[in-house]
Amino acid sequence: MDIGQVIWFFFILMALQPVVKLRLLEASRQRLIAHIERQRRSRVILLVHRQETMSLVGFPIMRYIDINDAEDVMRACEMTDPEVPLDIVLHTPGGLVLAALQIARAVRSHKGKVTVFVPHYAMSGGTLIALGADEIVMSPHAVLGPVDPQLGQYPAASLLKVVAKKPIAEIDDQTLILADVAEKALAQLRASVKEILARSQPPEKAEELAGLLTAGTWTHDYPITCGEAQVIGLKVRSDIPREFLELMGLYPQPMRRQPSVEYLPIPRRAERTNPSDPKD
């Protein structure tokens, strides 16, 4: 083998390395998912959105809940016997209301127990899906978010406040149209959230929570912690099994040129001194 062949062989190996690494990562995920399903006797469904980076030009692409996600989750639910529990892992900034509602209704209508696991965050549409479960299991520092509708860059609740506080003569036609749509969006989403919550909440509590979460009580990106979720009445606990945290570790964020967070990836235990050791 001459030097030219060695160089070509080297470049072929370099080109294949990302593909091989991806296949190994996918195999590790499949093994861990299968292990969790055997252990919990359930169907595990993951909805994970990371920020992807184009390898050639380097600009980020934000991923969110879309119709393809809804189709895949609904297909997984249909392939699961009604009596088999569902374990849904959510890691998402939210997305299309239509897609999130389709998933939430599929989750709500499943006969077996449905548990949603939130290792880090499930905002907006992710929270909407979580509300359809029997219970939500979060890590201690994970967060949910409000589900108030947004019209483009404007919160629906804020558009209604503008119309309520200003004379009609001082409001332009576009704002009035947006306010009309906002009023409909709020009413529709409130009714949908109440319907979804009926699986885990009595009617009065479901109506109260639907109003609280959709009415613009907080900003749309407000982080609702596990403790706060419990205070408002959601069925949430914080003892997430370690396997689900390990599973999230197999969905790494695409590497940037310079990592923002760095640490030794090994458990760090407290050092215990021996009482018999001599002291200075």
XYZ file of C-alpha atoms in Angstrom:
280
model
C 0.000 0.000 0.000
C 1.571 3.279 -1.130
C 1.274 6.668 0.578
C -1.587 7.771 -1.657
C -3.712 4.767 -0.676
C -2.951 5.379 2.998
C -4.132 8.979 2.703
C -7.329 7.932 0.926
C -7.948 5.237 3.551
C -7.467 7.833 6.298
C -9.992 10.211 4.719
C -12.516 7.379 4.290
C -12.169 6.505 7.978
C -12.625 10.151 8.953
C -15.769 10.374 6.798
C -17.234 7.189 8.286
C -16.467 8.078 11.919
C -19.573 10.291 12.493
C -21.804 7.639 10.901
C -20.377 4.852 13.044
C -20.588 7.016 16.164
C -24.254 7.812 15.425
C -25.087 4.131 14.894
C -23.422 3.174 18.175
C -25.335 5.938 19.984
C -28.639 4.779 18.484
C -27.899 1.193 19.510
C -27.163 2.329 23.090
C -30.474 4.215 23.208
C -32.400 1.233 21.903
C -30.811 -1.067 24.500
C -31.634 1.294 27.370
C -35.209 1.861 26.131
C -35.705 -1.910 25.902
C -34.288 -2.318 29.429
C -36.680 0.302 30.849
C -39.642 -1.266 29.041
C -38.814 -4.707 30.480
C -38.290 -3.262 33.944
C -41.502 -1.200 33.991
C -43.522 -3.427 31.629
C -44.502 -0.359 29.662
C -44.177 1.342 26.294
C -41.509 4.072 26.377
C -41.985 7.001 23.974
C -39.470 9.840 23.788
C -40.147 13.308 22.420
C -36.751 15.018 22.493
C -35.885 18.272 20.737
C -32.325 19.484 20.581
C -30.955 22.500 18.709
C -29.362 21.086 15.567
C -26.422 22.743 13.808
C -25.836 22.483 10.058
C -22.396 20.939 9.585
C -21.429 22.941 6.476
C -22.679 26.455 7.157
C -22.896 26.253 10.931
C -26.196 27.999 11.668
C -28.574 26.547 14.294
C -31.985 25.064 13.532
C -34.473 25.095 16.395
C -36.591 21.951 16.625
C -40.092 21.930 18.079
C -43.271 19.827 18.235
C -44.676 19.464 14.723
C -47.150 17.307 12.807
C -44.521 14.622 12.138
C -44.043 14.244 15.900
C -47.807 13.943 16.370
C -48.035 11.245 13.701
C -45.178 9.244 15.230
C -46.511 9.431 18.789
C -50.054 8.539 17.726
C -48.694 5.599 15.728
C -46.752 4.381 18.783
C -49.921 4.642 20.900
C -51.898 2.682 18.317
C -49.231 -0.048 18.315
C -49.551 -0.410 22.098
C -52.194 -2.585 23.742
C -54.692 -0.466 25.739
C -53.714 -2.157 29.020
C -49.962 -1.529 28.597
C -48.773 1.561 30.546
C -47.221 4.458 28.629
C -44.019 6.139 29.825
C -43.493 9.357 27.851
C -40.217 11.270 28.149
C -40.474 14.957 27.216
C -37.636 17.364 26.491
C -38.980 20.178 24.338
C -39.431 23.967 24.147
C -42.973 23.482 22.791
C -44.290 23.862 19.262
C -47.481 23.812 17.215
C -50.678 23.816 19.275
C -52.384 21.512 16.779
C -49.651 18.863 17.015
C -49.370 19.133 20.814
C -53.149 18.800 21.198
C -53.217 15.713 18.989
C -50.541 14.070 21.119
C -52.204 15.158 24.380
C -55.563 13.701 23.298
C -53.920 10.435 22.237
C -52.239 10.263 25.649
C -55.451 11.134 27.494
C -57.489 8.447 25.719
C -55.036 5.609 26.472
C -56.667 3.084 28.795
C -53.546 2.050 30.712
C -51.630 4.243 33.131
C -49.774 7.138 31.509
C -46.720 8.688 33.170
C -44.831 11.659 31.754
C -41.173 12.077 32.709
C -39.526 15.504 32.458
C -35.759 15.252 33.017
C -35.010 18.910 32.219
C -37.852 20.925 30.713
C -41.154 20.594 28.840
C -42.464 24.058 28.036
C -45.659 25.220 26.318
C -46.797 22.360 24.053
C -44.695 19.945 26.111
C -46.647 20.930 29.223
C -49.883 20.544 27.255
C -48.939 16.922 26.524
C -47.928 16.323 30.152
C -51.352 17.497 31.367
C -52.948 14.487 29.663
C -51.056 11.990 31.829
C -52.085 10.415 35.124
C -48.983 11.855 36.767
C -45.892 13.890 35.924
C -42.474 12.867 37.244
C -39.818 15.583 37.139
C -36.205 15.836 38.195
C -35.790 18.234 41.153
C -34.758 21.187 38.950
C -36.871 20.442 35.863
C -39.569 22.907 34.787
C -42.893 23.074 32.980
C -44.416 26.190 31.420
C -47.701 28.040 30.819
C -49.798 27.008 27.808
C -51.291 30.416 26.936
C -51.711 30.850 23.150
C -49.387 33.100 21.168
C -50.315 34.922 17.960
C -47.035 35.389 16.154
C -44.863 37.387 18.555
C -47.771 38.549 20.737
C -49.409 36.762 23.700
C -53.158 36.425 23.132
C -53.959 37.637 26.653
C -51.900 40.816 26.159
C -53.707 41.657 22.918
C -57.026 41.546 24.764
C -55.653 43.888 27.441
C -54.680 46.424 24.792
C -58.228 46.487 23.422
C -59.689 46.715 26.936
C -57.479 49.652 27.984
C -57.502 51.823 24.844
C -60.428 53.537 23.110
C -61.487 51.703 19.940
C -60.845 54.860 17.878
C -57.156 54.727 18.829
C -56.659 51.069 17.855
C -55.699 50.119 14.300
C -57.622 47.483 12.340
C -54.827 44.894 12.474
C -54.717 44.984 16.278
C -58.511 44.647 16.454
C -58.394 41.624 14.158
C -55.596 40.066 16.224
C -57.573 40.712 19.414
C -60.626 38.972 17.942
C -58.520 35.939 17.016
C -56.832 36.057 20.458
C -60.196 35.887 22.216
C -61.145 32.812 20.205
C -57.742 31.196 20.767
C -57.961 31.665 24.538
C -61.467 30.201 24.718
C -60.563 27.244 22.499
C -57.368 26.382 24.338
C -58.992 26.773 27.763
C -61.708 24.292 26.746
C -59.111 21.874 25.328
C -56.930 21.999 28.468
C -59.992 21.386 30.645
C -60.858 18.355 28.508
C -57.290 16.984 28.742
C -57.084 17.519 32.506
C -60.307 15.561 33.034
C -58.216 12.368 33.117
C -56.406 13.315 36.323
C -58.473 16.118 37.897
C -62.090 16.569 39.070
C -64.156 18.932 36.862
C -63.892 21.968 39.163
C -60.119 21.661 39.543
C -59.660 21.016 35.820
C -61.533 24.223 35.012
C -59.493 26.203 37.553
C -56.158 24.909 36.225
C -57.206 25.437 32.612
C -57.948 29.090 33.355
C -54.710 29.574 35.297
C -52.446 28.007 32.668
C -54.006 29.615 29.579
C -54.973 33.120 30.763
C -51.523 34.739 30.592
C -50.973 34.558 34.359
C -47.214 34.382 33.697
C -45.000 35.200 30.736
C -44.936 32.417 28.166
C -41.390 31.353 29.091
C -42.019 31.355 32.861
C -40.496 28.212 34.457
C -43.012 26.350 36.641
C -40.957 24.275 39.057
C -41.997 20.968 40.556
C -42.865 22.634 43.873
C -44.933 25.336 42.207
C -46.729 22.750 40.072
C -47.669 20.872 43.233
C -48.919 24.069 44.884
C -51.297 24.890 42.022
C -52.656 21.333 42.112
C -50.952 19.365 39.349
C -50.174 15.707 40.093
C -46.400 16.025 40.066
C -43.581 14.312 41.948
C -39.810 14.682 41.768
C -38.416 11.150 42.219
C -37.499 10.530 38.595
C -35.729 7.168 38.089
C -32.046 7.374 37.231
C -32.561 5.365 34.019
C -34.475 8.250 32.437
C -31.675 10.691 33.230
C -29.178 8.259 31.720
C -31.392 8.017 28.655
C -31.250 11.793 28.173
C -27.456 11.548 28.270
C -27.694 9.507 25.054
C -29.315 12.473 23.269
C -26.327 14.850 23.263
C -26.522 18.408 21.998
C -24.583 18.710 18.716
C -21.030 19.739 19.485
C -20.013 23.353 19.043
C -16.463 24.482 18.420
C -16.026 25.464 22.056
C -18.166 23.760 24.746
C -19.931 26.037 27.239
C -19.994 23.458 30.042
C -17.127 21.176 30.926
C -16.562 18.698 33.770
C -15.087 15.253 34.398
C -17.893 12.814 33.449
C -17.550 10.605 36.526
C -19.504 10.522 39.821
C -17.908 12.709 42.510
C -18.301 11.377 46.031
C -17.682 13.160 49.317
C -14.394 12.233 50.944
C -14.816 10.683 54.384
C -11.949 10.925 56.863
C -11.093 8.063 59.181
C -11.659 9.085 62.847
C -8.537 7.083 63.829
C -6.304 9.174 61.567
C -3.913 11.427 63.559
C -4.611 15.176 63.403
C -2.060 17.982 63.275
